[in-house]
Each structure stands twice: as structure tokens, then as C-alpha cells.
Amino acid sequence: MKKLLLGNAAVARGAYEAGVHFVSSYPGTPSTEITEAMATYPAEEVFVEWAPNEKVAAEAAIGASIGGGRAMTCCKHVGLNVMADPVFTDSYIGVGGGLVICVADDPGMHSSQNEQDSRHYAKAAKIPMLEPADSMECKEFTKLAFSLSEEFDTPVFIRLSTRVSHSQSMVELNDRESVTVKPYEKNIPKHVMMPAMAIKRHVVVEERTKKLIAYAESSPLNTVEDNGSDIGVITAGIAYQYAKEALGDKVNYCKLGMVYPLPKQKILDFAASCKKVFVLEELDPVLEDYCKALGIAVIGKDVFTLLGEYTPSMIGKAVLGQGEKSHSVPQEALPARPPVLCPGCPHRATFYVLKKLGLTVSGDIGCYTLGAVAPLASVDTTICMGASISAAHGMAKVRGAEFNKKLVSVIGDSTFMHSGITGLSDIVYNKGCNTVIILDNSITGMTGHQENPTTGKTIRGEATRQVDLLLLCKGLGIERVVVVDPFDIAAFEKAVKEETERDEVSVIIAQRPCALLKSVRYTGKCRVTDACRKCKLCMKLGCPAISVCDDGTIHIDTSLCNGCGLCVSVCPFHAIEKTEE
Amino acid sequence: MNVMIVGVGGQGTLLASRILGNTVIDLGYDVKVSEVHGMSQRGGSVCTYVKFGEKVYSPIIDKGEADIILAFEMLEAYRALPYLKKGGKMIVNNQKINPMPVITGAAAYPADILEKLAAVADVTALDALTMAEEAGSGKAVNVVLLGVLAKNTSIDYKAWQTAIKATVPPKFLEINLSAFEAGYRLA
């Protein structure tokens, strides 16, 4: 049976067909849908979970593998940084049941804070890495990754990129293999990584890499397509698709489905058969540097960019001198349309108040990073998951108490569970006086509504125990924990003023659910009345539904307004009212 | 055939591209549908690509390559203009959604977009929002536009209906089918 599947859903299908028993991940665009798709398969066949962060997810998957089951963990590129610690050492331990680590890079940074290239991790951790180029390969490579993992006793990376993860293409479906969980074997020299054991395991790892190189030479993953041309192209992943689109059969291809370790002889032979060789790879010159180290004079980043995504036309121009297709262009500069907080977003109220109070805001990763966008422009810093709290701690220590009274951290519920707790304990332990605002919107928002330990539901929607943020903060030793609804602007403002003034650490839990949750039902629409004095205070909210007309009057677009009523409560002249539906 | 679907995050472009993708696979074409997830979905410019034919390699559409652009919003239609093939067709919902730089006064919403587009391309403009509301829900803008698209392709009416039935949740099916019908009849 054939089906149109997203690359991510195809990875999940591959894992399912490979008989995977356990999948644990933390959501991260563009990888999220792998684990979501995994949870559509029967619970009796595969245990699927959202973990609080990628490190926990990877450790759980490693444990499942040592326990004899086939296991998988999936993350975005920066998630791999979080899980790097267990992953590097699991390279030494190897696997019981097959272990696959899917990592999705985001060239072009569609939804990321950096553009790192995960292929460096494969080399650094000495873990083989496969890179599919479409959904069918996503499925097949993932299946193969499980058997390679067991054959070579190593975790195996599947490297994806946004355009592979988020493109749908045709996939031939097969049945699930019946794979039983292997018996557990206590094996201290292999499973306990202390120096005496790890020294011996490192030897095994280096031997394994040699065997993997031999495998790469003959693997069906690495293919050569000889079209009788003088020009050769060495490529992998989505760049292969762009090359095929732009260059067709006018060049020869060496398509690498396994990007670490690389097939030395195969590449040498391919290069020898061509007069001119291009390396086509988005992001860093990983394949290019390898080829150059082999003494092959390839053309790569000297003509292609290190930044963002490639396109077929870019490749056609550089390799064959093809011109762009003719097209028209707008005759004026167009206003950009950056993403914004949705109408009804609880964070809008939070940032409105923080901006009004003129606070320095140490930000974090989530929808609320958009609090940095004008007109709210409230967020000062965004680094990585959890850094809002720890970075504010460092900032407060160097800048002193007065600065700290105008400084807050903002962090979402899911991000707080991910890596905010440790930063908060640092503040408590080291006598910080910071104010931390947990934006509890009852869901992991940015990645598209995933459950987390604070929501009371599992990935399959079953009821479960719920972490109580208030008790958790109290348990860390914080005496000042205030729960407030940010839409009650007066109460929220009062809480922020009071807590920032204190000479002790405080947590404000700003509680209001995401406006896009099905359980959230605002009724009616907001409407501007004749009482409007055109003061434009409502414009400070940065609500996409509210605009100023040419004559200065305020207009609320009813197709965008969700009736949250935040503008009604900020209007000093009571000139905005709610209409009934 | 290359179809580019552009709009503002939250307008339902993703569902439109999925319905189109499912319509054409049923006809035996090779298909690729490129989607947008994550941050840009939050009210930003979004574009999805649907490509189908004998064999499709790249999931993305380059400048000058789109046979049809289905635009959910006027400014986004204008932004997508460089992607339209010479002689290609643009189907534009005449809705205007101000982007934040316009709301804050940092930039102006371009004037007379439909006229400017019509000067260089074959444009069909319609008020898909009102048509969707008349069909039962403003959220069905995407399916109204698909109806117009359907009329501009040689794909059989029934194939679209089958794909809509397979993609849309049952409780919204009736609204979506009448929204599709409204778009189809207009073109």
C-alpha cells in the first residue's frame, strides 16, 4: 500500500515496521511530528512518551535499549546539544536492542535559534549517521538503522532537515516486523562506563568505525549514478533532490545516504571518473572537507553559501551556468510579516505589563520569544532552553541589587520543566534575589500543543499525575510563590512590582491557557465604540486584530479577533466593548 | 504542475495543501507537498508547495516556476509574485491582514495590489472570506480557494470531493463541501 507521508511520519513508520518498542522525545521543530506519529500506533506495540527534555529522553531510550528493546529518541538540532552527554558515552556502551537517534536540522532557521550542522556530532561521537532525502528513504533508512545498530553494536543517527521532515511524498508501507525484547544481560565491562571499562570500550569503538567504513564502501545507502558526464556531484539529503531537479541527467551523482563514516574509496573512484566535482551540501562543508582531505579538488563552499537553504536554481546556476526562470517582481519594498503572538494569547498581557514597567526581561524558548517583536519589544535576551533563569542569575550578580529590581525571567511551563528547575535551584542556593515568571499556558505551545509533565495528560491523551508548579517551587526552597492571571492586568502588575522589590527570590506563576487550546472558548468579538479618543493605548498590545485606520480611528478585524477582551480591559475610556456572538 | 499556496499563519494553508496533495495522488501522480510548521505558523508569512507530475524531486518551488499561486491574503500574493511562472495563474483572496510593521506604523500596506498583480499576471480575485462565512464558517476560506483552484485544473470534481472527505473531520465536512462548491461555481 502506498501513502503520502510527511518525512517525519515516514521515520515513525520505519521505526514501527522495524518493531520499535520504546520512543521517548522532547518536542522541537522540525522533529516533533515523528514522535506524534509514533503515538498513533497501538500502545500494546510501542510505548511512546514526551520526556521533560532531550537528555532525559535519550537516557530513557538508552535504558530501553540496554534492557533489550528497540528504542528511538528524536530531537531538533539544538536538542542534540542537550542530549549530547549520554549520547557520547552510549557510543562506547553500544546497544542491546537497536537504538536510533533522529536529529532534524533547520537550515534557514524556520523555527530555531541557530543553524548548527548535526553531522559534526556523528564524527565527534563516532556514531554512524544516515541521511534520507525523501519520505520513502526516511522510512527505509530508519528501518535499516535499527538493524545496523544491532549489527555494529552502536546507536545510529538519522539526520533530517526541515525540507525532508516537513515534505510529504509517497511511501510504500510494509507490515511490522515481529521483534521480541532481548533477554537482559548484566554486563559490567560494557554497561558501566568508568575509566577502566571505558578505556577498553574506546578500543572497540575505533574498531567499529573501521568496520563501518568497510560497510559504507559497499552499502546500498551510497549510490553512484553515471550519466556519462564530465561533471560529478557529491551530495546527500535534500541537496540531492535540488540537484536532480536542476541538473537532471547532465551530471554524474554520488549520493551519500550514509554521511558518517564516509566511503573513502567510493568517493575517490567517483572523483577520478569526473573532470570537475562539486559538493552540494547545506550548512557546513562536512563532505567537502573530507574530500579535500583525500586530495580531491572539489568545488563547494567557495561558490555555495554557508548560510540558509539551497535552491535548485542556485545549484543550476553554479554548476551549469543556468539562468533563473523569467518572472515578475513587485515594484516596491514590501512590509515583512514576522510571526506574532496570536489574538487572545495570554503572553500578550504579560509583556504589555513588563514593557509598561520598563523591566529588563531575560527570555527563553517558546511562543513567548515573540515578546521581543515590536510593539511589545519587551524581551531582552533569548539564548537556549532554560537560560532565562540562569542567565538572569549571572546578570543580577554582576549588575547588583538595584538592577535586579528591574529584572525578570520569563519561561514557559514546558521550558521550565525542561531545564528551568536547575537554574532556579542555582538562584536559591547561591542567594540570588531574582524574580522568575513562569508563563503557565497549560501546554507546550510553539511546537504545536504537546503535553508535558504539568498538563496532566500523556502523549496519548491519557490522564496522569500532574507536576504542581507551586509545590515544586516551594520544594526548591522559594517562599514567595504567587499565582496570578496575567489577563487581570492590575493584579499581575501589582504582583510583578511587589516581587521585584523584594530582597529574596520570587516566582510568579502567570496562569492562563493558550488561546488555541480547544478547551479555551472566548465568545463574542471586541468592537470600538464612539467613545474612542484615538489615544492608541490598545495599539501597545500588538494584537494582530487591532489597526489604526487612515483617519486615526481604531479598527478591530472581526475575522482575526477571538474575543479575548484584553483590549477592553486596557482601554482607559471604556471605548471597546464585547459584542455577543 | 507546481502550485504554491501562500497566506498568513493560522489561515489554513496547510490543510489546503494536504487536500490538494491527496487529490492528486489518487490520480496516480508522483507528489511532493512541502509544509511549514513551528514559529512562522504564528501569524507570519507562510507558504506551502504542492508539486505533482511523472516524477518530482525538489519539494520546493523556485522563482518563475509556479503554474498557479493560491493566495489567502493580498500582501502575501504580492510577495509571492516572483515565484509565478510567466503566463501562470494567480488566485487571490481579497482579504487584507495588516502585518505587525504596518500595525505599528513602521511600514505601509501597499496600495492597489490587485491592480498591480493584474498588470503582470492572470489574476482571479474573490472575497473568499464572505463566501466561506456564507457556507457556514470563516475558517473554510481555504476550501473556497481550493474550489477556485479546482476549476482551473483538469482534475475531476469528484476527486476533490473524495480528498476533502478523507482529510476534513466529519463534523466540518458539510461546511467544507459547500465552501468548495461556492469556490468552484465562482470560477
CSV table of C-alpha atoms in Angstrom, one decimal, chain A residues 134-425:
chain,number,residue,atom,x,y,z
A,134,ASP,CA,12.6,11.9,0.8
A,135,SER,CA,9.8,10.2,2.8
A,136,MET,CA,10.4,6.8,1.3
A,137,GLU,CA,14.1,6.9,2.3
A,138,CYS,CA,13.0,8.2,5.7
A,139,LYS,CA,11.1,5.0,6.2
A,140,GLU,CA,13.7,2.7,4.7
A,141,PHE,CA,16.7,4.3,6.3
A,142,THR,CA,15.1,4.2,9.7
A,143,LYS,CA,14.3,0.5,9.4
A,144,LEU,CA,17.9,-0.2,8.3
A,145,ALA,CA,19.2,2.0,11.1
A,146,PHE,CA,17.8,-0.4,13.6
A,147,SER,CA,19.4,-3.4,12.1
A,148,LEU,CA,22.7,-1.6,11.6
A,149,SER,CA,22.6,-0.6,15.2
A,150,GLU,CA,22.3,-4.2,16.3
A,151,GLU,CA,24.8,-5.5,13.7
A,152,PHE,CA,27.5,-3.0,14.7
A,153,ASP,CA,26.6,-2.5,18.3
A,154,THR,CA,26.2,1.2,18.1
A,155,PRO,CA,23.5,3.8,18.3
A,156,VAL,CA,22.7,5.2,14.8
A,157,PHE,CA,21.8,8.7,13.9
A,158,ILE,CA,19.1,9.6,11.3
A,159,ARG,CA,19.8,13.1,10.2
A,160,LEU,CA,16.9,15.1,8.8
A,161,SER,CA,16.4,18.7,7.7
A,162,THR,CA,13.3,20.8,7.6
A,163,ARG,CA,12.6,20.2,4.0
A,164,VAL,CA,12.8,16.4,4.4
A,165,SER,CA,11.0,16.3,7.7
A,166,HIS,CA,8.2,18.6,6.5
A,167,SER,CA,7.7,17.4,3.0
A,168,GLN,CA,5.2,14.8,2.1
A,169,SER,CA,6.0,12.3,-0.5
A,170,MET,CA,4.9,8.8,-1.5
A,171,VAL,CA,5.8,5.9,0.8
A,172,GLU,CA,5.2,2.2,0.3
A,173,LEU,CA,4.0,0.7,3.5
A,174,ASN,CA,5.0,-2.7,4.9
A,175,ASP,CA,4.0,-4.8,7.9
A,176,ARG,CA,5.6,-4.5,11.3
A,177,GLU,CA,8.4,-7.0,11.9
A,178,SER,CA,7.9,-9.1,14.9
A,179,VAL,CA,10.9,-8.3,17.1
A,180,THR,CA,10.9,-9.6,20.7
A,181,VAL,CA,12.6,-7.8,23.5
A,182,LYS,CA,16.0,-9.5,24.1
A,183,PRO,CA,16.8,-11.0,27.5
A,184,TYR,CA,18.5,-8.6,29.8
A,185,GLU,CA,22.2,-9.4,30.5
A,186,LYS,CA,24.2,-7.9,33.3
A,187,ASN,CA,27.5,-6.8,31.6
A,188,ILE,CA,29.5,-4.5,33.8
A,189,PRO,CA,32.5,-4.1,31.4
A,190,LYS,CA,30.1,-2.9,28.7
A,191,HIS,CA,27.5,-1.1,30.6
A,192,VAL,CA,29.4,0.7,33.4
A,193,MET,CA,31.4,3.5,31.9
A,194,MET,CA,34.1,4.2,34.5
A,195,PRO,CA,37.7,4.7,33.4
A,196,ALA,CA,38.9,1.0,33.5
A,197,MET,CA,36.0,-0.1,31.4
A,198,ALA,CA,35.7,2.9,29.1
A,199,ILE,CA,39.4,2.6,28.1
A,200,LYS,CA,38.6,-0.8,26.7
A,201,ARG,CA,35.4,0.3,25.1
A,202,HIS,CA,37.1,3.1,23.3
A,203,VAL,CA,39.2,0.4,21.5
A,204,VAL,CA,36.0,-1.3,20.5
A,205,VAL,CA,34.6,2.0,19.2
A,206,GLU,CA,37.7,2.6,16.9
A,207,GLU,CA,37.5,-1.0,15.6
A,208,ARG,CA,33.8,-0.5,14.9
A,209,THR,CA,34.4,2.6,12.9
A,210,LYS,CA,36.8,0.7,10.6
A,211,LYS,CA,34.1,-1.9,10.1
A,212,LEU,CA,31.5,0.8,9.4
A,213,ILE,CA,33.8,2.4,6.8
A,214,ALA,CA,34.1,-1.0,5.1
A,215,TYR,CA,30.3,-1.3,5.2
A,216,ALA,CA,29.9,2.3,3.8
A,217,GLU,CA,32.0,1.2,0.7
A,218,SER,CA,29.5,-1.4,-0.3
A,219,SER,CA,26.4,-0.1,1.3
A,220,PRO,CA,23.3,0.4,-0.9
A,221,LEU,CA,22.9,3.7,1.0
A,222,ASN,CA,25.7,5.2,-1.1
A,223,THR,CA,24.9,5.2,-4.8
A,224,VAL,CA,26.6,6.3,-7.9
A,225,GLU,CA,24.6,7.4,-10.9
A,226,ASP,CA,26.8,7.6,-14.0
A,227,ASN,CA,25.2,9.7,-16.7
A,228,GLY,CA,28.4,9.9,-18.8
A,229,SER,CA,29.1,13.4,-17.9
A,230,ASP,CA,32.5,15.1,-17.1
A,231,ILE,CA,30.9,16.8,-14.1
A,232,GLY,CA,30.3,15.0,-10.9
A,233,VAL,CA,28.2,15.9,-7.9
A,234,ILE,CA,28.8,14.5,-4.5
A,235,THR,CA,25.7,15.2,-2.4
A,236,ALA,CA,23.3,14.0,0.3
A,237,GLY,CA,19.8,14.6,1.7
A,238,ILE,CA,17.7,17.4,0.3
A,239,ALA,CA,20.5,18.9,-1.7
A,240,TYR,CA,20.4,15.7,-3.8
A,241,GLN,CA,16.8,16.5,-4.7
A,242,TYR,CA,17.6,20.1,-5.6
A,243,ALA,CA,20.5,18.8,-7.7
A,244,LYS,CA,18.3,16.3,-9.6
A,245,GLU,CA,15.7,19.0,-10.2
A,246,ALA,CA,18.2,21.5,-11.5
A,247,LEU,CA,20.8,19.3,-13.3
A,248,GLY,CA,18.8,16.2,-14.3
A,249,ASP,CA,21.0,13.7,-16.1
A,250,LYS,CA,23.5,16.3,-17.2
A,251,VAL,CA,25.9,15.3,-14.4
A,252,ASN,CA,27.0,12.2,-12.6
A,253,TYR,CA,25.9,11.7,-9.0
A,254,CYS,CA,27.5,10.2,-5.9
A,255,LYS,CA,24.6,10.3,-3.5
A,256,LEU,CA,25.6,9.5,0.1
A,257,GLY,CA,22.8,8.1,2.2
A,258,MET,CA,25.4,7.4,4.9
A,259,VAL,CA,27.2,10.7,5.8
A,260,TYR,CA,29.3,9.2,8.6
A,261,PRO,CA,31.6,7.3,8.3
A,262,LEU,CA,32.2,8.1,4.6
A,263,PRO,CA,33.2,5.6,1.9
A,264,LYS,CA,36.7,6.7,1.1
A,265,GLN,CA,37.4,4.5,-2.0
A,266,LYS,CA,34.0,5.0,-3.4
A,267,ILE,CA,34.4,8.8,-3.3
A,268,LEU,CA,38.0,8.6,-4.7
A,269,ASP,CA,36.8,6.4,-7.6
A,270,PHE,CA,33.8,8.7,-8.3
A,271,ALA,CA,36.0,11.8,-8.4
A,272,ALA,CA,38.5,10.1,-10.6
A,273,SER,CA,35.8,9.4,-13.2
A,274,CYS,CA,34.9,13.1,-13.5
A,275,LYS,CA,36.8,16.2,-14.6
A,276,LYS,CA,35.1,18.6,-12.3
A,277,VAL,CA,33.5,17.6,-9.0
A,278,PHE,CA,31.0,19.7,-7.0
A,279,VAL,CA,30.0,19.0,-3.4
A,280,LEU,CA,26.4,20.0,-2.7
A,281,GLU,CA,25.5,20.2,1.0
A,282,GLU,CA,23.6,22.8,3.0
A,283,LEU,CA,25.3,24.3,6.1
A,284,ASP,CA,28.8,23.3,6.8
A,285,PRO,CA,31.4,21.9,4.4
A,286,VAL,CA,31.5,18.5,6.0
A,287,LEU,CA,31.6,16.3,2.9
A,288,GLU,CA,33.7,19.0,1.2
A,289,ASP,CA,36.4,19.0,3.9
A,290,TYR,CA,36.5,15.2,3.8
A,291,CYS,CA,37.0,15.2,0.0
A,292,LYS,CA,39.7,17.9,0.2
A,293,ALA,CA,41.5,15.9,2.9
A,294,LEU,CA,41.5,13.0,0.4
A,295,GLY,CA,43.2,15.3,-2.1
A,296,ILE,CA,40.2,15.8,-4.3
A,297,ALA,CA,39.9,19.3,-5.7
A,298,VAL,CA,36.2,19.7,-5.2
A,299,ILE,CA,34.2,22.9,-5.6
A,300,GLY,CA,31.9,23.6,-2.6
A,301,LYS,CA,31.6,26.5,-0.2
A,302,ASP,CA,33.8,28.7,-2.4
A,303,VAL,CA,30.8,29.1,-4.7
A,304,PHE,CA,27.9,28.0,-2.4
A,305,THR,CA,26.7,29.6,0.8
A,306,LEU,CA,27.2,28.5,4.4
A,307,LEU,CA,24.0,30.3,5.2
A,308,GLY,CA,20.4,29.1,5.0
A,309,GLU,CA,18.9,26.7,2.4
A,310,TYR,CA,20.0,25.9,-1.1
A,311,THR,CA,17.6,26.0,-4.0
A,312,PRO,CA,17.6,24.2,-7.3
A,313,SER,CA,18.2,27.4,-9.2
A,314,MET,CA,21.2,28.2,-7.1
A,315,ILE,CA,22.7,24.8,-8.0
A,316,GLY,CA,21.8,25.1,-11.7
A,317,LYS,CA,23.5,28.4,-11.9
A,318,ALA,CA,26.7,27.4,-10.1
A,319,VAL,CA,27.1,24.0,-11.8
A,320,LEU,CA,25.8,24.5,-15.3
A,321,GLY,CA,25.6,28.3,-15.6
A,322,GLN,CA,21.8,28.1,-16.0
A,323,GLY,CA,19.8,31.4,-15.7
A,324,GLU,CA,16.8,32.0,-13.4
A,325,LYS,CA,13.4,31.4,-14.9
A,326,SER,CA,11.8,34.7,-16.0
A,327,HIS,CA,9.4,36.2,-13.5
A,328,SER,CA,7.9,39.5,-12.4
A,329,VAL,CA,8.8,41.2,-9.1
A,330,PRO,CA,6.9,43.7,-7.0
A,331,GLN,CA,7.9,47.3,-7.9
A,332,GLU,CA,8.2,48.4,-4.3
A,333,ALA,CA,9.6,47.1,-1.0
A,334,LEU,CA,7.0,45.0,0.8
A,335,PRO,CA,6.5,45.1,4.6
A,336,ALA,CA,7.7,41.9,6.2
A,337,ARG,CA,5.3,39.7,8.1
A,338,PRO,CA,7.1,38.3,11.1
A,339,PRO,CA,5.3,35.8,13.3
A,340,VAL,CA,3.4,37.4,16.2
A,341,LEU,CA,1.6,36.3,19.3
A,342,CYS,CA,-1.8,35.1,18.3
A,343,PRO,CA,-5.0,37.0,19.1
A,344,GLY,CA,-6.0,36.0,22.7
A,345,CYS,CA,-2.5,34.9,23.6
A,346,PRO,CA,-2.0,35.1,27.4
A,347,HIS,CA,1.6,36.2,26.9
A,348,ARG,CA,0.4,39.5,25.3
A,349,ALA,CA,-0.9,40.7,28.7
A,350,THR,CA,2.4,39.6,30.4
A,351,PHE,CA,4.6,41.5,28.0
A,352,TYR,CA,2.3,44.5,28.0
A,353,VAL,CA,2.8,44.9,31.7
A,354,LEU,CA,6.6,44.1,31.6
A,355,LYS,CA,7.1,46.7,28.9
A,356,LYS,CA,5.0,49.3,30.8
A,357,LEU,CA,7.1,48.7,33.9
A,358,GLY,CA,10.3,49.1,31.9
A,359,LEU,CA,11.8,45.9,33.1
A,360,THR,CA,14.8,44.0,31.6
A,361,VAL,CA,13.4,40.7,30.5
A,362,SER,CA,15.6,37.6,30.4
A,363,GLY,CA,13.7,35.5,27.8
A,364,ASP,CA,13.5,31.9,26.8
A,365,ILE,CA,12.5,29.5,24.0
A,366,GLY,CA,8.8,29.2,23.1
A,367,CYS,CA,6.0,31.3,21.6
A,368,TYR,CA,6.8,34.0,24.2
A,369,THR,CA,10.1,34.7,22.4
A,370,LEU,CA,7.8,36.7,20.2
A,371,GLY,CA,7.6,39.2,23.2
A,372,ALA,CA,10.8,40.6,21.6
A,373,VAL,CA,8.8,41.7,18.5
A,374,ALA,CA,7.6,45.3,18.2
A,375,PRO,CA,5.4,46.9,19.6
A,376,LEU,CA,5.8,44.7,22.7
A,377,ALA,CA,9.6,44.6,22.3
A,378,SER,CA,9.9,43.5,25.9
A,379,VAL,CA,12.3,40.6,25.8
A,380,ASP,CA,16.0,41.4,26.1
A,381,THR,CA,17.7,38.1,25.7
A,382,THR,CA,17.0,34.6,24.3
A,383,ILE,CA,19.7,32.0,24.3
A,384,CYS,CA,18.5,28.5,24.8
A,385,MET,CA,16.0,26.3,26.7
A,386,GLY,CA,16.1,27.3,30.4
A,387,ALA,CA,18.6,30.2,30.1
A,388,SER,CA,16.1,32.8,31.1
A,389,ILE,CA,16.6,31.9,34.7
A,390,SER,CA,20.3,31.0,34.8
A,391,ALA,CA,21.3,34.0,32.6
A,392,ALA,CA,19.3,36.4,34.8
A,393,HIS,CA,21.1,35.0,37.8
A,394,GLY,CA,24.5,35.8,36.3
A,395,MET,CA,23.3,39.2,35.1
A,396,ALA,CA,22.0,40.1,38.6
A,397,LYS,CA,25.2,39.0,40.3
A,398,VAL,CA,27.4,41.3,38.1
A,399,ARG,CA,25.0,44.2,38.0
A,400,GLY,CA,23.8,44.3,41.6
A,401,ALA,CA,20.7,44.6,43.6
A,402,GLU,CA,19.2,47.8,42.1
A,403,PHE,CA,19.4,46.3,38.6
A,404,ASN,CA,17.9,43.1,39.8
A,405,LYS,CA,14.8,45.0,41.0
A,406,LYS,CA,14.2,45.9,37.3
A,407,LEU,CA,14.9,42.4,36.0
A,408,VAL,CA,12.7,39.4,35.5
A,409,SER,CA,13.0,36.0,33.8
A,410,VAL,CA,10.1,34.7,31.7
A,411,ILE,CA,9.9,31.0,30.9
A,412,GLY,CA,7.0,28.7,29.8
A,413,ASP,CA,5.7,25.8,31.7
A,414,SER,CA,7.2,23.2,29.4
A,415,THR,CA,10.6,25.0,29.2
A,416,PHE,CA,10.6,25.4,33.0
A,417,MET,CA,10.2,21.6,33.3
A,418,HIS,CA,12.8,21.1,30.5
A,419,SER,CA,15.7,23.0,32.2
A,420,GLY,CA,14.4,25.9,34.2
A,421,ILE,CA,14.3,24.0,37.5
A,422,THR,CA,18.1,23.6,37.7
A,423,GLY,CA,18.6,27.3,37.1
A,424,LEU,CA,16.1,28.2,39.7
A,425,SER,CA,17.9,26.0,42.3
